[in-house]
mmCIF file of C-alpha atoms in Angstrom:
data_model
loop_
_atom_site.group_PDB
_atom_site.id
_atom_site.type_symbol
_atom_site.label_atom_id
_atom_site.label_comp_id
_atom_site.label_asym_id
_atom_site.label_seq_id
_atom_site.Cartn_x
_atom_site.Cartn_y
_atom_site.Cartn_z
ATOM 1 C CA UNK A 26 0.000 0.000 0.000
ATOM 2 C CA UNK A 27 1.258 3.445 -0.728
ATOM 3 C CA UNK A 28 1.178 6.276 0.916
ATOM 4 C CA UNK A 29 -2.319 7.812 1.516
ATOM 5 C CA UNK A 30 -3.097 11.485 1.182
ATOM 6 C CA UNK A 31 -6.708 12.148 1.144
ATOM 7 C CA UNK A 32 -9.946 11.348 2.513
ATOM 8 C CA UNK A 33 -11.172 9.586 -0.900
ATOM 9 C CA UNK A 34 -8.166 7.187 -0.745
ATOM 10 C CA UNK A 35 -9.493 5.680 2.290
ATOM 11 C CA UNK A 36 -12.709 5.631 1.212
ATOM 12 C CA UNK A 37 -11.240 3.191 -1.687
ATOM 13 C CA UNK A 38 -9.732 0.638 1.034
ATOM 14 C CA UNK A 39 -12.189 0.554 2.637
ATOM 15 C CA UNK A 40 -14.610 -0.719 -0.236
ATOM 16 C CA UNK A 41 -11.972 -3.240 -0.655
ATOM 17 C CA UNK A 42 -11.814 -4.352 3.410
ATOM 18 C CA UNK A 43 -14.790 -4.089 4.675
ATOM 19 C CA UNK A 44 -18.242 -6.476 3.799
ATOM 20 C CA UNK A 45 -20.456 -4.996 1.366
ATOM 21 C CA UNK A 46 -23.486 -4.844 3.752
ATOM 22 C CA UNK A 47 -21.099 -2.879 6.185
ATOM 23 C CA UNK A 48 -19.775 -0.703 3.277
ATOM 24 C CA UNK A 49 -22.684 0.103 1.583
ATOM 25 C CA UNK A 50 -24.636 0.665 4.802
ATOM 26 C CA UNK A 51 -21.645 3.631 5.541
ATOM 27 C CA UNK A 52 -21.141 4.561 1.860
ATOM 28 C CA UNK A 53 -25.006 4.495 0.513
ATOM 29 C CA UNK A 54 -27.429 7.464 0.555
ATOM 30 C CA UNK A 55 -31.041 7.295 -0.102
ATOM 31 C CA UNK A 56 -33.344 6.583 -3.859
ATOM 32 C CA UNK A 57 -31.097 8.147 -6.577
ATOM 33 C CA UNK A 58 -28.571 9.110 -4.514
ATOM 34 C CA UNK A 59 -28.134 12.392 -6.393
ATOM 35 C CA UNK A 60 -28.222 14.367 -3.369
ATOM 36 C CA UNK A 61 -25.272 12.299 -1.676
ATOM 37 C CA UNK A 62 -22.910 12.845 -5.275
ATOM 38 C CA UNK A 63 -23.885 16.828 -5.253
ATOM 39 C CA UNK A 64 -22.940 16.985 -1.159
ATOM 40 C CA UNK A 65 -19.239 16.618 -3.109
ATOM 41 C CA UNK A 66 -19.862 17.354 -6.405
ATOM 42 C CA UNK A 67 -21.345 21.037 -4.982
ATOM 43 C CA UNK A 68 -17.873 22.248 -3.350
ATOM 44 C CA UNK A 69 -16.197 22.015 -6.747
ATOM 45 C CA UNK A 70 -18.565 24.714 -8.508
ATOM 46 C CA UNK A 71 -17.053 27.251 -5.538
ATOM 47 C CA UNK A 72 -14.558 28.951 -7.092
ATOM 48 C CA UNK A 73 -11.290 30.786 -5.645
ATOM 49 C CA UNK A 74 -10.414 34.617 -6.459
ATOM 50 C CA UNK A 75 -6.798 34.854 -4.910
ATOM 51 C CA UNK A 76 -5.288 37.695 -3.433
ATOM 52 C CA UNK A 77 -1.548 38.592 -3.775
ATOM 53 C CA UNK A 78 1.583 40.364 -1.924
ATOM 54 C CA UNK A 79 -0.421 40.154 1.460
ATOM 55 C CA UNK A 80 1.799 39.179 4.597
ATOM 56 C CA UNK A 81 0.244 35.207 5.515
ATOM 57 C CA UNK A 82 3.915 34.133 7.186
ATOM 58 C CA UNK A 83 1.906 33.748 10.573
ATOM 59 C CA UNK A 84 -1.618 31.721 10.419
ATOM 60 C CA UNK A 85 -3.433 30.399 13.232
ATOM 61 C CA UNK A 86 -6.598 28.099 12.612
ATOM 62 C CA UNK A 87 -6.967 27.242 16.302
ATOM 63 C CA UNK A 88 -10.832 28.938 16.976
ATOM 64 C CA UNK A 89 -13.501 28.504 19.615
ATOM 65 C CA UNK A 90 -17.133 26.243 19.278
ATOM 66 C CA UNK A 91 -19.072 26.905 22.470
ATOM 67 C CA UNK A 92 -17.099 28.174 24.133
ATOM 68 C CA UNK A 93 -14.475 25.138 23.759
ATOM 69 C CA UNK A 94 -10.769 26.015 22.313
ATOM 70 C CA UNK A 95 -10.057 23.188 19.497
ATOM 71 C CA UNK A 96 -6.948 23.419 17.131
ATOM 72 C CA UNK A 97 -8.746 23.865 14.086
ATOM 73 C CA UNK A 98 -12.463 24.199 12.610
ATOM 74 C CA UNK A 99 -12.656 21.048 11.931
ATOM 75 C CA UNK A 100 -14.613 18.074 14.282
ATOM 76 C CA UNK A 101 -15.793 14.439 13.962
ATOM 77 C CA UNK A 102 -19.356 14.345 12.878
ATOM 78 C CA UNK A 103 -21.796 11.370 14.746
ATOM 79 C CA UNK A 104 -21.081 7.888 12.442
ATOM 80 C CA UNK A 105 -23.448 5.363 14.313
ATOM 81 C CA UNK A 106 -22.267 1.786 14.549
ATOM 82 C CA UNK A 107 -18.410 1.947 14.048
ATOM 83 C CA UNK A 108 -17.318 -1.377 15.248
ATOM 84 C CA UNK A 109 -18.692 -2.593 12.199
ATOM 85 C CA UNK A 110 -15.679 -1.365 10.667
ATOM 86 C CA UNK A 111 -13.345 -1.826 13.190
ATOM 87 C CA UNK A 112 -13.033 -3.452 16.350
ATOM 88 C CA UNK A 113 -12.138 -0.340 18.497
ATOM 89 C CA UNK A 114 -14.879 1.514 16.731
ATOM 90 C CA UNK A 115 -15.488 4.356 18.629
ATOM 91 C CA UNK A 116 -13.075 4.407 20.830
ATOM 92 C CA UNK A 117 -10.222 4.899 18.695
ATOM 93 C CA UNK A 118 -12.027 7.790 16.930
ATOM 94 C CA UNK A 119 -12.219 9.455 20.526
ATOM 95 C CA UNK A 120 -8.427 8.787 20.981
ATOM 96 C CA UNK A 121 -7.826 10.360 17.758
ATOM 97 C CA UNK A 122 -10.325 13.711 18.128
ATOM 98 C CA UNK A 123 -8.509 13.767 21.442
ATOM 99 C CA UNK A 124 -4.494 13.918 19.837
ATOM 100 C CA UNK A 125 -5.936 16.037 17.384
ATOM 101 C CA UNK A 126 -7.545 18.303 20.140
ATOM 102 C CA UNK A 127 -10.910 18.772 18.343
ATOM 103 C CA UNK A 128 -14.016 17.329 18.957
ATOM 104 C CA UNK A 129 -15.770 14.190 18.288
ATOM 105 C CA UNK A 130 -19.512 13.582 18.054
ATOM 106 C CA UNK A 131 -20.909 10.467 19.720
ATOM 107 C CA UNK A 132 -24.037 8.584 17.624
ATOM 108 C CA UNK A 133 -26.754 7.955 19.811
ATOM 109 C CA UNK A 134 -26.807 4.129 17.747
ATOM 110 C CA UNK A 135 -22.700 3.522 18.763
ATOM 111 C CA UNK A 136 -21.520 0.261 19.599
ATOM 112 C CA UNK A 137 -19.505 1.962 22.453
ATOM 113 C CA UNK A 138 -21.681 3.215 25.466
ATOM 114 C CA UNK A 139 -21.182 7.396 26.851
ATOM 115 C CA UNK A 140 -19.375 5.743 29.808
ATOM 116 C CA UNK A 141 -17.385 3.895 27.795
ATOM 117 C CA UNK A 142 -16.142 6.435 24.974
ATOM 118 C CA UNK A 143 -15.461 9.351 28.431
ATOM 119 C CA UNK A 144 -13.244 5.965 29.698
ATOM 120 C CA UNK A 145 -10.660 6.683 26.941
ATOM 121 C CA UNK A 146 -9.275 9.684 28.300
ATOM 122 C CA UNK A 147 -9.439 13.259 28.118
ATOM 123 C CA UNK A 148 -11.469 15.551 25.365
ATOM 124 C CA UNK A 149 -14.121 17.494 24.593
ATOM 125 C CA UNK A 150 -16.814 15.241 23.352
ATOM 126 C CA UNK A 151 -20.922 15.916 21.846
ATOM 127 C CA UNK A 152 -23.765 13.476 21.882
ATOM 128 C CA UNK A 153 -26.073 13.032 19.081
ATOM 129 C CA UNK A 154 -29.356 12.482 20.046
ATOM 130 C CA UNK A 155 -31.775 10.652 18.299
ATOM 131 C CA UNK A 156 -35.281 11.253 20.090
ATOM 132 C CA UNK A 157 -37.614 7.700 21.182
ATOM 133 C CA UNK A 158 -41.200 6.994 21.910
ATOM 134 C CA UNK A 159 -39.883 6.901 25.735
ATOM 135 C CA UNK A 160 -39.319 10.384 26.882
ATOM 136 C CA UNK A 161 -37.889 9.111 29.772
ATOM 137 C CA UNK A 162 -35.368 7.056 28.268
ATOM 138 C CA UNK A 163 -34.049 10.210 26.380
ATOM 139 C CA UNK A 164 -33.936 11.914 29.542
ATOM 140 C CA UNK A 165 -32.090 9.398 31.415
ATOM 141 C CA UNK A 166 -29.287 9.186 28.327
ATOM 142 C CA UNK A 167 -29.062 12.886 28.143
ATOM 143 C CA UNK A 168 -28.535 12.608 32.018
ATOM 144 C CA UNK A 169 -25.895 9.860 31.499
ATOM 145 C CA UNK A 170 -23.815 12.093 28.646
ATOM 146 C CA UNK A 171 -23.956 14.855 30.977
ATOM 147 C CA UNK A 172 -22.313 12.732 33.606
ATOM 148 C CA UNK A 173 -19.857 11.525 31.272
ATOM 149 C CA UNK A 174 -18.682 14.905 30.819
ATOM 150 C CA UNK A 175 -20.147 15.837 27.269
ATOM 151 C CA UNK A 176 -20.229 19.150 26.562
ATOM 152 C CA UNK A 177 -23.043 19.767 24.353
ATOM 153 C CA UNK A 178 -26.238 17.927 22.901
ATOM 154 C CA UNK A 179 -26.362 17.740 19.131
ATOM 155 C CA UNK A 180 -29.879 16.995 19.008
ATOM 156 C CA UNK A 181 -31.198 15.301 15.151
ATOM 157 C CA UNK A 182 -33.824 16.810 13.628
ATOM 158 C CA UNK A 183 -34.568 15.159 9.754
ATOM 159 C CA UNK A 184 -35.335 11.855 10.834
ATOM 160 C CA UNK A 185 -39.206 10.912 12.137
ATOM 161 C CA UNK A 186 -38.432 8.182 9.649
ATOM 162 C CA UNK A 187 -35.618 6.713 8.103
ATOM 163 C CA UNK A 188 -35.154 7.983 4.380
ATOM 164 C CA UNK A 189 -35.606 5.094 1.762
ATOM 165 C CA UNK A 190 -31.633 3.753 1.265
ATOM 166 C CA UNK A 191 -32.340 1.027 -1.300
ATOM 167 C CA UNK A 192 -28.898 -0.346 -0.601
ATOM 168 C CA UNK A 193 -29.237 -1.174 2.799
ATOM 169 C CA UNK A 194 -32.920 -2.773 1.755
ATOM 170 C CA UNK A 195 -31.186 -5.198 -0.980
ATOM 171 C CA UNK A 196 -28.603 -6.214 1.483
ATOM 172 C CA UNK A 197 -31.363 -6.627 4.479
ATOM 173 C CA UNK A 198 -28.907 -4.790 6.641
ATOM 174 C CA UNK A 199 -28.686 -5.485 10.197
ATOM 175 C CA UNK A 200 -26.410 -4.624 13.123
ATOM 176 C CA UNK A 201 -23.983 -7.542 13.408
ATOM 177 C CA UNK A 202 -24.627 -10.401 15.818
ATOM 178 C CA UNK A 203 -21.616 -9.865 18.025
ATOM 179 C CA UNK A 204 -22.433 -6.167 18.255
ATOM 180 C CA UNK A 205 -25.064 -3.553 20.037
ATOM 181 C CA UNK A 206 -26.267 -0.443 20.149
ATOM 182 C CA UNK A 207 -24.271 0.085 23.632
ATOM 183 C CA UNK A 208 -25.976 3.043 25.211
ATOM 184 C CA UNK A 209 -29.841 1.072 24.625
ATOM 185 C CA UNK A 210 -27.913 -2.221 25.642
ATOM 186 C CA UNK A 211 -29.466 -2.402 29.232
ATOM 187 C CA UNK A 212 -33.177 -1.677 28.186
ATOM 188 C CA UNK A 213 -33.257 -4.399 25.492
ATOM 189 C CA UNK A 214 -33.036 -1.844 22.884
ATOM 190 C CA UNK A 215 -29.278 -2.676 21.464
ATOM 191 C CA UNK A 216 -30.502 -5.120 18.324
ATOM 192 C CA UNK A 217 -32.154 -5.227 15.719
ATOM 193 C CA UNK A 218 -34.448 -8.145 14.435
ATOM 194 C CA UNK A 219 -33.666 -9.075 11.093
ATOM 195 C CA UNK A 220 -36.657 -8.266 8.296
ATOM 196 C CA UNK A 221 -36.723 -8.460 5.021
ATOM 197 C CA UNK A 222 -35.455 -5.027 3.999
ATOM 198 C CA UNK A 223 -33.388 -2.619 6.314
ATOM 199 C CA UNK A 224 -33.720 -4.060 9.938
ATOM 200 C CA UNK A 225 -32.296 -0.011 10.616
ATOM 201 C CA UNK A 226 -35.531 1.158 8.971
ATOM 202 C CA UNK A 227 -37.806 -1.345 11.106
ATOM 203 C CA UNK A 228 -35.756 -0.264 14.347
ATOM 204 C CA UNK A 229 -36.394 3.521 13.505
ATOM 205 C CA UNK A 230 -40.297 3.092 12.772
ATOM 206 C CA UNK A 231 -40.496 1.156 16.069
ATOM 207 C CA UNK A 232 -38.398 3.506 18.501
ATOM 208 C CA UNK A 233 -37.540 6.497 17.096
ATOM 209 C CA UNK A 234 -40.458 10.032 18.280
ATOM 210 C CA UNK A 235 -42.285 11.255 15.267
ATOM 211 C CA UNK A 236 -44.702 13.621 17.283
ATOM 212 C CA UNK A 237 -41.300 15.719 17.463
ATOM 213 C CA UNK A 238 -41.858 19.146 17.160
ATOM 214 C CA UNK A 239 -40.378 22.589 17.895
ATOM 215 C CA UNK A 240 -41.822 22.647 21.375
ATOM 216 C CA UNK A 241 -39.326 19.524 22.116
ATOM 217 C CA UNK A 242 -36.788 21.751 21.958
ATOM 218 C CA UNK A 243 -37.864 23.699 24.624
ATOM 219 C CA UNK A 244 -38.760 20.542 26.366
ATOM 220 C CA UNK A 245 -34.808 19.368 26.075
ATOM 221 C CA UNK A 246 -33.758 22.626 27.565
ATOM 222 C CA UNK A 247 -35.710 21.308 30.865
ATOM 223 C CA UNK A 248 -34.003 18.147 31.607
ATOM 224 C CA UNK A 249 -30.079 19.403 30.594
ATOM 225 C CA UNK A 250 -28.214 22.626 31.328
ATOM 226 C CA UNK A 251 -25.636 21.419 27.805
ATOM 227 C CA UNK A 252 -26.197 23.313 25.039
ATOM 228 C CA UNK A 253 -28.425 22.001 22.108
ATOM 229 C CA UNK A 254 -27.376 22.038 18.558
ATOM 230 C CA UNK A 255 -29.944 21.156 15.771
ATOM 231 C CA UNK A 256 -28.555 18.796 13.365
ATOM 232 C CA UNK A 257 -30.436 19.288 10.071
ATOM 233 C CA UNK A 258 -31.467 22.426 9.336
ATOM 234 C CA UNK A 259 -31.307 23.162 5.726
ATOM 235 C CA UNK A 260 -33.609 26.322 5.127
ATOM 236 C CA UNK A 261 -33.831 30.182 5.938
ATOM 237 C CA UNK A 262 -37.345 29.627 7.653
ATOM 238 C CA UNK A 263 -35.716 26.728 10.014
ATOM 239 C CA UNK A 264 -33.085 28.528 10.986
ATOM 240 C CA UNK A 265 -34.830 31.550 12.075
ATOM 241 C CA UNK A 266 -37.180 29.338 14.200
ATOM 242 C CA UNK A 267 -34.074 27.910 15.905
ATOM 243 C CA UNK A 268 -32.770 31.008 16.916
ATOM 244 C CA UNK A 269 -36.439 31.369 17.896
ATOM 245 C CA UNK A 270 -36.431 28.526 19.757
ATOM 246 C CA UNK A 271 -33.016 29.102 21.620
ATOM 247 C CA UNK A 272 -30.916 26.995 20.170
ATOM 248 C CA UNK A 273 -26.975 27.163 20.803
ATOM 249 C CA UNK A 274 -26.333 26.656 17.180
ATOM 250 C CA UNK A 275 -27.391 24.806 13.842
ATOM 251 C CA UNK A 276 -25.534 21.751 11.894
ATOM 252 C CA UNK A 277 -26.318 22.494 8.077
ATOM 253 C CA UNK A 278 -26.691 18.337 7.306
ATOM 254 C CA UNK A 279 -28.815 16.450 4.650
ATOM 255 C CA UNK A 280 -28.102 13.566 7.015
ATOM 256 C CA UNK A 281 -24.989 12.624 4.519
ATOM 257 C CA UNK A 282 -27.873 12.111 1.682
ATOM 258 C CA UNK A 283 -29.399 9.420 3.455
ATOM 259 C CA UNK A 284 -32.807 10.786 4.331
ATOM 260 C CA UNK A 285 -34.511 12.984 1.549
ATOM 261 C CA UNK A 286 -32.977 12.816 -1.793
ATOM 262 C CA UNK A 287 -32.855 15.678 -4.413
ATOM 263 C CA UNK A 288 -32.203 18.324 -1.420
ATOM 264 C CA UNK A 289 -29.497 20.910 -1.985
ATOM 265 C CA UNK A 290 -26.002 19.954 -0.877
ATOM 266 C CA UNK A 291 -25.390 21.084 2.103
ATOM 267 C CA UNK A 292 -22.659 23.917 0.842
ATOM 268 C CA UNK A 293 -25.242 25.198 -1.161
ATOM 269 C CA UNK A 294 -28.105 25.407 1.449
ATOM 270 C CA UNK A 295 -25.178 26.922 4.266
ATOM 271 C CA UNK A 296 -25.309 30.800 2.882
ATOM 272 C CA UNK A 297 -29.033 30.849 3.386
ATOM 273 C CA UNK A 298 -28.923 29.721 6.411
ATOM 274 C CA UNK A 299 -25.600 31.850 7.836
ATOM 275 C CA UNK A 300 -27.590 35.072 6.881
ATOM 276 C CA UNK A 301 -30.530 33.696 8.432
ATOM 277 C CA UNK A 302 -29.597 33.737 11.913
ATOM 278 C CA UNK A 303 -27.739 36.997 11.493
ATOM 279 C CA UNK A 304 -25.118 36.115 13.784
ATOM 280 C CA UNK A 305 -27.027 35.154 16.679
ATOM 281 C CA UNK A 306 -26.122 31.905 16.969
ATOM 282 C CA UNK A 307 -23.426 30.120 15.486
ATOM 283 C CA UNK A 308 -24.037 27.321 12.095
ATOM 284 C CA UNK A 309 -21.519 24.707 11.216
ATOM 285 C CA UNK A 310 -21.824 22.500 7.740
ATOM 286 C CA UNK A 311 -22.135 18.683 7.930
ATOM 287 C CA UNK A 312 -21.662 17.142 4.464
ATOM 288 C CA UNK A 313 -19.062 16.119 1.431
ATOM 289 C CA UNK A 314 -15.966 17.854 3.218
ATOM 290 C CA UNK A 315 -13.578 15.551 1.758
ATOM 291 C CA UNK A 316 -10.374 18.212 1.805
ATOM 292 C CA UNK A 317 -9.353 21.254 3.487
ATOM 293 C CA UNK A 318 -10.190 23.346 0.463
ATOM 294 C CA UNK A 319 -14.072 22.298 1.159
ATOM 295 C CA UNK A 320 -13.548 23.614 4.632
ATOM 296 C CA UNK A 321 -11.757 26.760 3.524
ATOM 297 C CA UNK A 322 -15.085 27.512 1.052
ATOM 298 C CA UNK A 323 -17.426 26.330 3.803
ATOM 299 C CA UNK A 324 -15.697 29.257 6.465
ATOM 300 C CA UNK A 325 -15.657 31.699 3.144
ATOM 301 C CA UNK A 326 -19.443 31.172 3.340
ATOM 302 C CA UNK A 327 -20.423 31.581 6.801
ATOM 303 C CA UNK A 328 -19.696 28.722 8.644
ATOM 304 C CA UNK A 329 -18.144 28.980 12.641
ATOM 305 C CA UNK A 330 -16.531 25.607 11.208
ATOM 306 C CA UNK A 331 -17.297 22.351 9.813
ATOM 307 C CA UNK A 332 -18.107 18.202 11.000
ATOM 308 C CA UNK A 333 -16.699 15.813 8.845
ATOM 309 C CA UNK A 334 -18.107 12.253 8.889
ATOM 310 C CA UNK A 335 -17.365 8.787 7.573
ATOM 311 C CA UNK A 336 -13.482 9.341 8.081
ATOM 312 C CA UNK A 337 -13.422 7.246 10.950
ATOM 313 C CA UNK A 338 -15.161 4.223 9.266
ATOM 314 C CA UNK A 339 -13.337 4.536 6.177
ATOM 315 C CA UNK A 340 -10.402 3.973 8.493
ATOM 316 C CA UNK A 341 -10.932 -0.336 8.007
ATOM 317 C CA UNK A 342 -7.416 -2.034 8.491
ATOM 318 C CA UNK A 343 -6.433 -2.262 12.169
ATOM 319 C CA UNK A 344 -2.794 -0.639 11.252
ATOM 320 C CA UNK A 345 -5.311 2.824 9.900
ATOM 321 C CA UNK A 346 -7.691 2.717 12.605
ATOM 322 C CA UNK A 347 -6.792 5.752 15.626
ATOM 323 C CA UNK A 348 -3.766 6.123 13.202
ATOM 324 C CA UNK A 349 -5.254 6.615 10.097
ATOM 325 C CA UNK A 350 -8.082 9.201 11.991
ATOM 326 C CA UNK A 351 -5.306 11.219 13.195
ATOM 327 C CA UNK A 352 -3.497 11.695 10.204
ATOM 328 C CA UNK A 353 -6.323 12.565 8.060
ATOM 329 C CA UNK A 354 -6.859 15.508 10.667
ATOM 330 C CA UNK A 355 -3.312 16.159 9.997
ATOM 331 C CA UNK A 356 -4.060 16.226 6.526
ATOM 332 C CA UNK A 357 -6.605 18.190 6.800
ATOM 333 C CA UNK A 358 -5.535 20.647 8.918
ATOM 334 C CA UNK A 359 -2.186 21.194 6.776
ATOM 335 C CA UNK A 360 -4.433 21.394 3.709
ATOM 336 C CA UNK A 361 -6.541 23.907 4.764
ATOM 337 C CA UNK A 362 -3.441 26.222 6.271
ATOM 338 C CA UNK A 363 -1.735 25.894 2.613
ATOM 339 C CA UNK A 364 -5.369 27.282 1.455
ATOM 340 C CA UNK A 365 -5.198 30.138 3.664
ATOM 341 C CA UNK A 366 -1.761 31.432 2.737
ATOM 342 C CA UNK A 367 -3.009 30.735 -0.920
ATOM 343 C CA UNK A 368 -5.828 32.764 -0.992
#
């Protein structure tokens, strides 16, 4: 194997390593998929005008999310079910967030529990929440993040249902035998039965709250003092209710193209949504950041910084696993500096 410089080079091995249901489960997006090619396929219509004989021999990227000092704009996005891909899952993807001093998003569906991710050491760590039936099973794992010492909930908001991902219906995906969804494990809520399409999709429509409304949010600022971030919010109109609504800040996701296909990209949907909140709160961009140049556009644009997801998963072969994470922050990082003093 040679040596690896980019995101989509990982993506390739791990098409080669990993079983197709696992793959395409991580890779797929929903119907067409034309949404999850233009989350990419968007960032190269965003040109560069360069400016010259300007003095860029000191740049710092180091900036501030909630109040939280990271080295660089650029965190892990929530990837549900990483073990799939590698044995130490989500735990080495909180080792690696942690040497890269960013943050990582924990999945509400991991295969590693809140207790067990905060076990791996120091860092500064959000939940993902997906929102169930049980209201008091939410509150009691938005309890148990807060004692684990995350910092802020990341709360999902494009998914009363899962979106139609014809992939994971061919393959009849389902979460590995040896595997659970850790922080449901107790409550006999860590597996799913096995159907005869997407045992994901049958989980969702069982568990998953689709009364949710705007008044939940309010309702989520009762039971935690950590801030809440929606995760989903792709138009003007949302945006302005969530400032509304007092949220501490807005993801710009399509949900990696895996909910509702032919929706903008989300690079295309993050300027309407910047000028939206007018400053108010802060908006971050979820989707087809594959190099630093995509975050350098995505800061040009509006955004307090960006969550990149998949990275971790791509990561397949035990020798790339916490290893392969941190570099690709590396990469990352260095790629977006050279864009700086570029531009």
């Amino acid at each position: 194997m040679g040596m690896i410089t980019n995101v989509s080079e990982y993506e390739k091995i791990a098409k080669e390593k990993l079983p197709k249901m696992v793959y395409d489960y991580y890779a797929s997006g929903a119907e067409d998929q034309w949404t999850l090619k233009e989350n990419e396929r968007a960032f190269s219509r965003i040109l560069f005008r360069p400016r010259i004989l300007i003095d860029v021999s000191k740049i710092d990227v180091r900036t501030t999310v909630l109040g939280f000092n990271i080295s660089m704009p650029i965190m892990i996005a929530p990837t549900a079910m990483q073990k799939m891909a590698h044995p130490e899952g989500e735990f080495a993807t909180a080792r690696a967030a942690s040497a890269a001093d960013t943050i990582m998003t924990l999945s509400s569906w991991a295969t590693s529990s809140v207790e067990e991710v905060a076990s791996t050491g120091p860092g500064i760590r959000f939940f993902q929440l997906y929102v169930y039936k049980d209201r008091n099973l939410v509150a009691q794992l938005v309890k148990r993040a807060e004692i684990a010492g995350f910092k802020a909930i990341a709360l999902t908001v494009d998914t009363p249902r899962l979106g139609r991902r014809e992939a994971d219906i061919k393959n009849r995906f389902t979460l590995p035998s040896n595997l659970t969804l850790k922080n449901f494990e107790n409550i006999d809520l860590g597996k799913m039965d096995k159907t005869n399409d997407s045992g994901l999709a049958s989980y969702v429509a069982g568990q998953t709250d689709q009364s949710l409304s705007w008044k939940d949010v309010k309702w989520l600022q009762t039971i935690t003092h950590l801030p809440i971030l929606l995760k989903g919010v792709i138009t003007a109109e949302d945006a302005q209710l969530a400032v509304q609504y007092g949220a501490a800040g807005i993801i710009v996701s399509n949900h990696g193209a895996r909910q509702l296909d032919y929706v903008p990209a989300t690079i295309m949907a993050l300027e309407e949504v910047v000028k939206a909140t007018r400053g108010i709160i802060p908006v971050f961009l979820d989707g087809g950041v594959r190099r630093g140049t995509d975050v350098f556009k995505a800061l040009a644009l509006g955004a307090s910084g960006v969550f990149v997801s998949k990275i971790d998963t791509y990561i397949s072969e035990a020798r790339y696993c916490e290893c392969g994470t941190f570099k690709i922050f590396c990469n990352l990082f260095n790629n977006l500096r050279t864009n700086l003093i570029l531009v």
